[in-house]
mmCIF file of C-alpha atoms in Angstrom:
data_model
loop_
_atom_site.group_PDB
_atom_site.id
_atom_site.type_symbol
_atom_site.label_atom_id
_atom_site.label_comp_id
_atom_site.label_asym_id
_atom_site.label_seq_id
_atom_site.Cartn_x
_atom_site.Cartn_y
_atom_site.Cartn_z
ATOM 1 C CA UNK H 1 38.404 97.143 94.960
ATOM 2 C CA UNK H 2 38.328 99.089 98.005
ATOM 3 C CA UNK H 3 39.637 95.904 99.907
ATOM 4 C CA UNK H 4 42.646 95.688 97.669
ATOM 5 C CA UNK H 5 43.525 99.431 98.036
ATOM 6 C CA UNK H 6 43.308 99.020 101.850
ATOM 7 C CA UNK H 7 45.403 95.923 101.428
ATOM 8 C CA UNK H 8 48.206 97.770 99.332
ATOM 9 C CA UNK H 9 48.288 100.920 101.562
ATOM 10 C CA UNK H 10 48.338 98.652 104.927
ATOM 11 C CA UNK H 11 51.245 96.474 103.372
ATOM 12 C CA UNK H 12 53.333 99.491 102.528
ATOM 13 C CA UNK H 13 52.750 101.051 106.066
ATOM 14 C CA UNK H 14 54.079 97.646 107.755
ATOM 15 C CA UNK H 15 57.024 97.686 105.371
ATOM 16 C CA UNK H 16 57.997 101.236 105.700
ATOM 17 C CA UNK H 17 57.975 100.860 109.652
ATOM 18 C CA UNK H 18 61.245 99.219 109.340
ATOM 19 C CA UNK H 19 62.984 101.754 107.135
ATOM 20 C CA UNK H 20 65.079 103.281 109.629
ATOM 21 C CA UNK H 21 66.484 99.735 110.711
ATOM 22 C CA UNK H 22 67.206 98.953 107.143
ATOM 23 C CA UNK H 23 69.207 102.248 106.643
ATOM 24 C CA UNK H 24 71.043 101.960 110.010
ATOM 25 C CA UNK H 25 71.880 98.148 109.157
ATOM 26 C CA UNK H 26 73.082 99.227 105.487
ATOM 27 C CA UNK H 27 76.130 101.204 107.323
ATOM 28 C CA UNK H 28 77.595 97.891 108.805
ATOM 29 C CA UNK H 29 79.882 96.069 106.777
ATOM 30 C CA UNK H 30 82.765 93.328 107.587
ATOM 31 C CA UNK H 31 85.088 96.206 108.169
ATOM 32 C CA UNK H 32 85.515 99.368 110.098
ATOM 33 C CA UNK H 33 87.454 101.036 107.394
ATOM 34 C CA UNK H 34 87.327 101.524 103.776
ATOM 35 C CA UNK H 35 88.831 98.632 101.487
ATOM 36 C CA UNK H 36 91.484 100.986 100.404
ATOM 37 C CA UNK H 37 93.843 100.108 97.500
ATOM 38 C CA UNK H 38 94.220 96.963 95.854
ATOM 39 C CA UNK H 39 97.601 95.219 96.688
ATOM 40 C CA UNK H 40 99.550 94.846 93.555
ATOM 41 C CA UNK H 41 102.742 92.756 94.375
ATOM 42 C CA UNK H 42 103.890 89.152 94.233
ATOM 43 C CA UNK H 43 103.425 88.348 97.961
ATOM 44 C CA UNK H 44 99.692 88.031 97.669
ATOM 45 C CA UNK H 45 97.768 85.190 95.711
ATOM 46 C CA UNK H 46 94.188 86.370 94.611
ATOM 47 C CA UNK H 47 92.799 89.659 95.125
ATOM 48 C CA UNK H 48 93.470 91.724 98.414
ATOM 49 C CA UNK H 49 93.085 95.195 99.548
ATOM 50 C CA UNK H 50 94.887 97.511 102.136
ATOM 51 C CA UNK H 51 94.086 100.654 104.046
ATOM 52 C CA UNK H 52 97.030 101.788 105.908
ATOM 53 C CA UNK H 53 95.735 103.236 109.394
ATOM 54 C CA UNK H 54 99.265 103.796 111.107
ATOM 55 C CA UNK H 55 102.616 104.176 109.401
ATOM 56 C CA UNK H 56 105.451 102.985 112.010
ATOM 57 C CA UNK H 57 107.909 105.710 112.543
ATOM 58 C CA UNK H 58 110.069 107.334 115.473
ATOM 59 C CA UNK H 59 107.123 107.987 117.436
ATOM 60 C CA UNK H 60 105.604 104.574 117.238
ATOM 61 C CA UNK H 61 107.190 101.317 115.955
ATOM 62 C CA UNK H 62 104.089 99.564 114.971
ATOM 63 C CA UNK H 63 102.312 99.683 111.613
ATOM 64 C CA UNK H 64 98.578 99.110 111.684
ATOM 65 C CA UNK H 65 96.841 98.282 108.473
ATOM 66 C CA UNK H 66 93.328 96.958 107.572
ATOM 67 C CA UNK H 67 93.419 93.882 105.006
ATOM 68 C CA UNK H 68 90.377 92.871 102.970
ATOM 69 C CA UNK H 69 90.974 89.350 101.376
ATOM 70 C CA UNK H 70 88.599 88.093 98.502
ATOM 71 C CA UNK H 71 87.580 84.528 98.815
ATOM 72 C CA UNK H 72 90.552 82.312 98.091
ATOM 73 C CA UNK H 73 92.987 85.445 98.523
ATOM 74 C CA UNK H 74 96.110 84.777 100.933
ATOM 75 C CA UNK H 75 99.336 86.033 101.814
ATOM 76 C CA UNK H 76 102.508 84.152 100.982
ATOM 77 C CA UNK H 77 104.369 82.553 103.790
ATOM 78 C CA UNK H 78 106.341 85.320 105.643
ATOM 79 C CA UNK H 79 107.701 86.158 108.844
ATOM 80 C CA UNK H 80 107.947 89.312 111.002
ATOM 81 C CA UNK H 81 111.125 90.002 112.976
ATOM 82 C CA UNK H 82 109.091 91.706 115.676
ATOM 83 C CA UNK H 83 105.796 89.431 115.398
ATOM 84 C CA UNK H 84 102.433 90.552 114.465
ATOM 85 C CA UNK H 85 98.930 90.819 115.924
ATOM 86 C CA UNK H 86 95.707 89.874 114.052
ATOM 87 C CA UNK H 87 92.390 91.049 114.990
ATOM 88 C CA UNK H 88 89.752 89.247 112.646
ATOM 89 C CA UNK H 89 86.827 91.833 112.037
ATOM 90 C CA UNK H 90 84.771 90.099 109.473
ATOM 91 C CA UNK H 91 84.150 87.172 107.282
ATOM 92 C CA UNK H 92 85.853 83.808 107.478
ATOM 93 C CA UNK H 93 89.735 83.526 107.262
ATOM 94 C CA UNK H 94 92.590 80.797 107.751
ATOM 95 C CA UNK H 95 95.926 81.596 109.862
ATOM 96 C CA UNK H 96 98.432 78.952 109.766
ATOM 97 C CA UNK H 97 102.100 78.802 111.330
ATOM 98 C CA UNK H 98 104.604 76.494 109.671
ATOM 99 C CA UNK H 99 104.178 72.972 111.121
ATOM 100 C CA UNK H 100 100.983 73.678 112.857
ATOM 101 C CA UNK H 101 97.250 73.029 111.923
ATOM 102 C CA UNK H 102 95.258 75.968 110.100
ATOM 103 C CA UNK H 103 93.192 78.075 112.400
ATOM 104 C CA UNK H 104 89.800 79.229 111.392
ATOM 105 C CA UNK H 105 89.348 83.126 112.043
ATOM 106 C CA UNK H 106 86.116 84.749 112.695
ATOM 107 C CA UNK H 107 85.053 88.106 113.697
ATOM 108 C CA UNK H 108 86.384 88.784 117.230
ATOM 109 C CA UNK H 109 89.227 86.243 117.064
ATOM 110 C CA UNK H 110 92.633 87.226 117.994
ATOM 111 C CA UNK H 111 96.209 86.128 116.789
ATOM 112 C CA UNK H 112 99.445 86.750 118.246
ATOM 113 C CA UNK H 113 102.076 85.526 115.755
ATOM 114 C CA UNK H 114 105.491 85.338 117.451
ATOM 115 C CA UNK H 115 108.688 86.910 115.845
ATOM 116 C CA UNK H 116 110.466 84.993 113.027
ATOM 117 C CA UNK H 117 107.867 82.165 112.759
ATOM 118 C CA UNK H 118 106.791 81.593 109.075
ATOM 119 C CA UNK H 119 102.986 81.662 108.578
ATOM 120 C CA UNK H 120 100.309 82.860 106.222
ATOM 121 C CA UNK H 121 96.846 84.399 106.461
ATOM 122 C CA UNK H 122 94.131 84.815 104.045
ATOM 123 C CA UNK H 123 90.174 84.356 103.238
ATOM 124 C CA UNK H 124 88.740 80.898 103.401
ATOM 125 C CA UNK H 125 87.413 79.455 100.152
ATOM 126 C CA UNK H 126 83.857 80.479 100.627
ATOM 127 C CA UNK H 127 84.058 83.725 102.143
ATOM 128 C CA UNK H 128 86.084 86.977 102.296
ATOM 129 C CA UNK H 129 87.974 87.935 105.343
ATOM 130 C CA UNK H 130 88.804 91.040 106.853
ATOM 131 C CA UNK H 131 91.709 91.812 109.507
ATOM 132 C CA UNK H 132 93.426 94.532 111.364
ATOM 133 C CA UNK H 133 97.143 93.849 111.288
ATOM 134 C CA UNK H 134 99.364 95.319 113.852
ATOM 135 C CA UNK H 135 103.060 94.750 112.979
ATOM 136 C CA UNK H 136 106.188 95.556 115.097
ATOM 137 C CA UNK H 137 108.823 97.163 112.746
ATOM 138 C CA UNK H 138 111.468 97.823 115.456
ATOM 139 C CA UNK H 139 113.822 94.962 114.042
ATOM 140 C CA UNK H 140 113.051 95.440 110.206
ATOM 141 C CA UNK H 141 110.594 94.624 107.528
ATOM 142 C CA UNK H 142 108.687 91.410 106.838
ATOM 143 C CA UNK H 143 110.687 88.736 105.250
ATOM 144 C CA UNK H 144 108.760 87.130 102.429
ATOM 145 C CA UNK H 145 108.915 83.580 101.553
ATOM 146 C CA UNK H 146 107.242 81.001 98.915
ATOM 147 C CA UNK H 147 103.428 81.268 98.042
ATOM 148 C CA UNK H 148 101.068 79.223 99.685
ATOM 149 C CA UNK H 149 100.541 76.207 97.453
ATOM 150 C CA UNK H 150 96.732 74.983 96.490
ATOM 151 C CA UNK H 151 97.399 71.921 98.536
ATOM 152 C CA UNK H 152 98.498 73.812 101.471
ATOM 153 C CA UNK H 153 95.546 76.084 101.249
ATOM 154 C CA UNK H 154 92.924 73.254 100.794
ATOM 155 C CA UNK H 155 94.430 71.090 103.707
ATOM 156 C CA UNK H 156 92.282 71.030 106.883
ATOM 157 C CA UNK H 157 89.663 73.388 105.404
ATOM 158 C CA UNK H 158 86.156 72.793 106.979
ATOM 159 C CA UNK T 1 34.720 93.748 109.454
ATOM 160 C CA UNK T 2 36.349 92.007 106.458
ATOM 161 C CA UNK T 3 38.243 95.264 105.515
ATOM 162 C CA UNK T 4 39.604 95.447 109.002
ATOM 163 C CA UNK T 5 40.734 91.850 109.003
ATOM 164 C CA UNK T 6 42.516 92.303 105.624
ATOM 165 C CA UNK T 7 43.810 95.643 107.065
ATOM 166 C CA UNK T 8 45.581 93.882 109.966
ATOM 167 C CA UNK T 9 46.787 90.976 108.227
ATOM 168 C CA UNK T 10 48.313 93.083 105.517
ATOM 169 C CA UNK T 11 49.914 95.393 108.015
ATOM 170 C CA UNK T 12 51.434 92.293 109.768
ATOM 171 C CA UNK T 13 52.941 90.963 106.469
ATOM 172 C CA UNK T 14 54.673 94.257 105.705
ATOM 173 C CA UNK T 15 56.072 94.317 109.271
ATOM 174 C CA UNK T 16 57.159 91.010 109.199
ATOM 175 C CA UNK T 17 58.858 91.313 105.967
ATOM 176 C CA UNK T 18 62.010 92.965 107.500
ATOM 177 C CA UNK T 19 62.300 90.440 110.168
ATOM 178 C CA UNK T 20 65.615 88.963 108.985
ATOM 179 C CA UNK T 21 66.951 92.495 108.628
ATOM 180 C CA UNK T 22 66.069 93.138 112.224
ATOM 181 C CA UNK T 23 67.633 89.906 113.481
ATOM 182 C CA UNK T 24 70.684 90.554 111.488
ATOM 183 C CA UNK T 25 71.094 94.151 112.709
ATOM 184 C CA UNK T 26 70.572 92.820 116.371
ATOM 185 C CA UNK T 27 74.086 91.196 116.049
ATOM 186 C CA UNK T 28 75.756 94.362 115.300
ATOM 187 C CA UNK T 29 76.850 96.160 118.327
ATOM 188 C CA UNK T 30 79.433 99.106 118.932
ATOM 189 C CA UNK T 31 81.999 96.540 119.593
ATOM 190 C CA UNK T 32 83.880 93.480 118.204
ATOM 191 C CA UNK T 33 84.404 92.206 121.521
ATOM 192 C CA UNK T 34 82.403 91.525 124.761
ATOM 193 C CA UNK T 35 82.266 94.351 127.244
ATOM 194 C CA UNK T 36 84.790 92.526 129.649
ATOM 195 C CA UNK T 37 85.352 93.310 133.281
ATOM 196 C CA UNK T 38 84.254 96.684 134.969
ATOM 197 C CA UNK T 39 87.413 98.638 135.527
ATOM 198 C CA UNK T 40 87.923 99.231 139.235
ATOM 199 C CA UNK T 41 90.764 101.429 139.929
ATOM 200 C CA UNK T 42 91.083 105.174 140.576
ATOM 201 C CA UNK T 43 92.758 105.821 136.988
ATOM 202 C CA UNK T 44 89.175 106.360 135.583
ATOM 203 C CA UNK T 45 86.113 108.440 136.229
ATOM 204 C CA UNK T 46 82.875 106.976 135.753
ATOM 205 C CA UNK T 47 82.073 103.611 134.484
ATOM 206 C CA UNK T 48 84.411 101.679 132.118
ATOM 207 C CA UNK T 49 85.009 98.063 131.004
ATOM 208 C CA UNK T 50 88.050 96.293 129.550
ATOM 209 C CA UNK T 51 88.360 93.164 127.601
ATOM 210 C CA UNK T 52 92.121 92.277 127.474
ATOM 211 C CA UNK T 53 92.864 90.845 124.029
ATOM 212 C CA UNK T 54 96.567 90.517 123.936
ATOM 213 C CA UNK T 55 99.114 90.694 126.966
ATOM 214 C CA UNK T 56 102.518 92.068 126.046
ATOM 215 C CA UNK T 57 105.375 89.470 126.857
ATOM 216 C CA UNK T 58 108.599 88.410 125.391
ATOM 217 C CA UNK T 59 106.902 87.234 122.130
ATOM 218 C CA UNK T 60 105.065 90.776 121.540
ATOM 219 C CA UNK T 61 105.813 93.977 123.541
ATOM 220 C CA UNK T 62 102.352 95.285 122.834
ATOM 221 C CA UNK T 63 99.182 94.712 124.904
ATOM 222 C CA UNK T 64 95.885 95.223 123.089
ATOM 223 C CA UNK T 65 92.610 95.759 124.981
ATOM 224 C CA UNK T 66 88.995 96.586 124.184
ATOM 225 C CA UNK T 67 87.709 99.588 126.330
ATOM 226 C CA UNK T 68 84.106 100.440 126.678
ATOM 227 C CA UNK T 69 83.346 104.018 128.340
ATOM 228 C CA UNK T 70 79.843 104.578 129.276
ATOM 229 C CA UNK T 71 78.721 108.213 128.498
ATOM 230 C CA UNK T 72 80.673 110.615 130.643
ATOM 231 C CA UNK T 73 83.270 107.955 131.681
ATOM 232 C CA UNK T 74 86.928 108.818 130.841
ATOM 233 C CA UNK T 75 90.475 107.934 131.894
ATOM 234 C CA UNK T 76 92.845 110.308 134.019
ATOM 235 C CA UNK T 77 95.428 112.135 132.493
ATOM 236 C CA UNK T 78 98.226 109.729 131.765
ATOM 237 C CA UNK T 79 101.115 108.817 129.471
ATOM 238 C CA UNK T 80 102.822 105.579 127.918
ATOM 239 C CA UNK T 81 106.570 105.575 127.716
ATOM 240 C CA UNK T 82 106.311 103.615 124.284
ATOM 241 C CA UNK T 83 103.299 105.600 122.942
ATOM 242 C CA UNK T 84 99.757 103.985 122.103
ATOM 243 C CA UNK T 85 97.376 103.554 119.309
ATOM 244 C CA UNK T 86 93.739 103.926 119.506
ATOM 245 C CA UNK T 87 91.289 102.430 116.881
ATOM 246 C CA UNK T 88 87.831 103.980 117.551
ATOM 247 C CA UNK T 89 85.255 101.274 116.871
ATOM 248 C CA UNK T 90 81.799 102.680 118.230
ATOM 249 C CA UNK T 91 80.014 105.490 119.778
ATOM 250 C CA UNK T 92 81.449 108.977 120.240
ATOM 251 C CA UNK T 93 84.476 109.592 122.155
ATOM 252 C CA UNK T 94 86.975 112.392 123.145
ATOM 253 C CA UNK T 95 90.757 112.318 122.710
ATOM 254 C CA UNK T 96 92.784 115.112 124.187
ATOM 255 C CA UNK T 97 96.633 115.640 124.366
ATOM 256 C CA UNK T 98 97.893 118.243 126.896
ATOM 257 C CA UNK T 99 97.799 121.803 125.287
ATOM 258 C CA UNK T 100 95.940 120.658 122.459
ATOM 259 C CA UNK T 101 92.215 120.765 121.531
ATOM 260 C CA UNK T 102 89.943 117.838 122.245
ATOM 261 C CA UNK T 103 89.265 115.512 119.114
ATOM 262 C CA UNK T 104 86.021 113.907 118.768
ATOM 263 C CA UNK T 105 86.347 110.325 117.922
ATOM 264 C CA UNK T 106 83.896 108.171 115.994
ATOM 265 C CA UNK T 107 83.963 104.457 114.520
ATOM 266 C CA UNK T 108 86.824 104.188 112.197
ATOM 267 C CA UNK T 109 88.910 107.136 113.612
ATOM 268 C CA UNK T 110 92.566 106.247 114.261
ATOM 269 C CA UNK T 111 94.852 107.987 116.980
ATOM 270 C CA UNK T 112 98.751 107.969 117.283
ATOM 271 C CA UNK T 113 99.574 108.872 120.733
ATOM 272 C CA UNK T 114 103.204 109.801 121.076
ATOM 273 C CA UNK T 115 105.328 108.412 123.819
ATOM 274 C CA UNK T 116 105.430 110.469 127.244
ATOM 275 C CA UNK T 117 102.659 112.859 126.102
ATOM 276 C CA UNK T 118 99.924 113.342 128.753
ATOM 277 C CA UNK T 119 96.570 112.700 127.317
ATOM 278 C CA UNK T 120 93.144 111.479 128.256
ATOM 279 C CA UNK T 121 90.258 109.603 126.364
ATOM 280 C CA UNK T 122 86.664 108.567 127.245
ATOM 281 C CA UNK T 123 83.043 108.726 126.188
ATOM 282 C CA UNK T 124 81.355 112.008 125.117
ATOM 283 C CA UNK T 125 78.715 113.314 127.552
ATOM 284 C CA UNK T 126 75.755 112.000 125.329
ATOM 285 C CA UNK T 127 77.047 108.664 123.932
ATOM 286 C CA UNK T 128 79.178 105.543 125.166
ATOM 287 C CA UNK T 129 82.416 105.007 123.302
ATOM 288 C CA UNK T 130 84.516 101.845 122.493
ATOM 289 C CA UNK T 131 88.101 101.774 121.561
ATOM 290 C CA UNK T 132 90.796 99.200 120.852
ATOM 291 C CA UNK T 133 94.021 100.382 122.698
ATOM 292 C CA UNK T 134 97.401 99.210 121.364
ATOM 293 C CA UNK T 135 99.956 99.973 124.054
ATOM 294 C CA UNK T 136 103.726 99.491 123.722
ATOM 295 C CA UNK T 137 105.285 98.125 126.830
ATOM 296 C CA UNK T 138 108.974 98.018 125.895
ATOM 297 C CA UNK T 139 109.898 101.062 128.035
ATOM 298 C CA UNK T 140 107.658 100.328 131.132
ATOM 299 C CA UNK T 141 104.184 100.768 132.382
ATOM 300 C CA UNK T 142 101.611 103.638 131.897
ATOM 301 C CA UNK T 143 102.349 106.485 134.160
ATOM 302 C CA UNK T 144 99.059 107.854 135.504
ATOM 303 C CA UNK T 145 98.607 111.663 136.507
ATOM 304 C CA UNK T 146 95.802 113.777 137.851
ATOM 305 C CA UNK T 147 92.128 112.996 136.915
ATOM 306 C CA UNK T 148 90.404 115.029 134.388
ATOM 307 C CA UNK T 149 88.287 117.941 135.868
ATOM 308 C CA UNK T 150 84.699 118.643 135.024
ATOM 309 C CA UNK T 151 85.681 121.716 133.329
ATOM 310 C CA UNK T 152 88.270 120.232 131.237
ATOM 311 C CA UNK T 153 85.942 117.523 130.289
ATOM 312 C CA UNK T 154 83.240 120.081 129.094
ATOM 313 C CA UNK T 155 85.508 122.414 127.446
ATOM 314 C CA UNK T 156 85.183 122.328 123.715
ATOM 315 C CA UNK T 157 82.349 119.768 123.469
ATOM 316 C CA UNK T 158 80.297 119.903 120.518
#
């Protein structure tokens, strides 16, 4: 009985010795920012969320937003008259320009999307994906195109 | 003797039950990117590192870089003819525009720095600081000014 008591207490001491690490770890997520608002428009397939970080205005012509794609979610094909920069911050995502193979994006990857090049981005089929999008607004708004078909989405997946 | 043995084994079992968490946590750093190259010019005081992510060119007029300031390190006063956006990703830093109080920056904070407004940024005195800097290059390069004095750096610290 005494041995069992000592066993339980010692186990608990060992277990609680890593409490600080667990608390610290729980703050780390796939994103630097809150998920934000669910995107409710026809330019996306599946469930995606947006946190606006910077609104383009006369002071700065770039908008910056944090987008979270749930697995399988993706944007429609679209293009930006002033291009776009994507910073992948978590999960696994896809990025594809028209006529080019799909790129797999992971935390730390960077994409420079040229102006007026049709492309799409989104989560992989198995993992959600989080990105920071930096979009130039000098020459007008995003031009939205057709949705990404299931066949296009599935082609070249790893 | 038997009790002592059980005690040690049980402690070790408890301790190792959080090994996965520790391993996972060790991958998380203050930054999404490698520290990069040490900045060796007279526009910074203290030790700072830069990883270039996007070079501004004809495709996209913004440069994007990841800057790590060791504690106490800071930029000189400077201004950007097309403004700048800062995304704080780790640690504790300072940002100050000429004539305004210093801002404390932590992970998740965002700064929109207007064009041609003298400002500086850097680490706090007690913590390193990591930021993503998005800098418009349409209207020319950064204009560097005087260094931040120790008095300016110390004023308003918390």
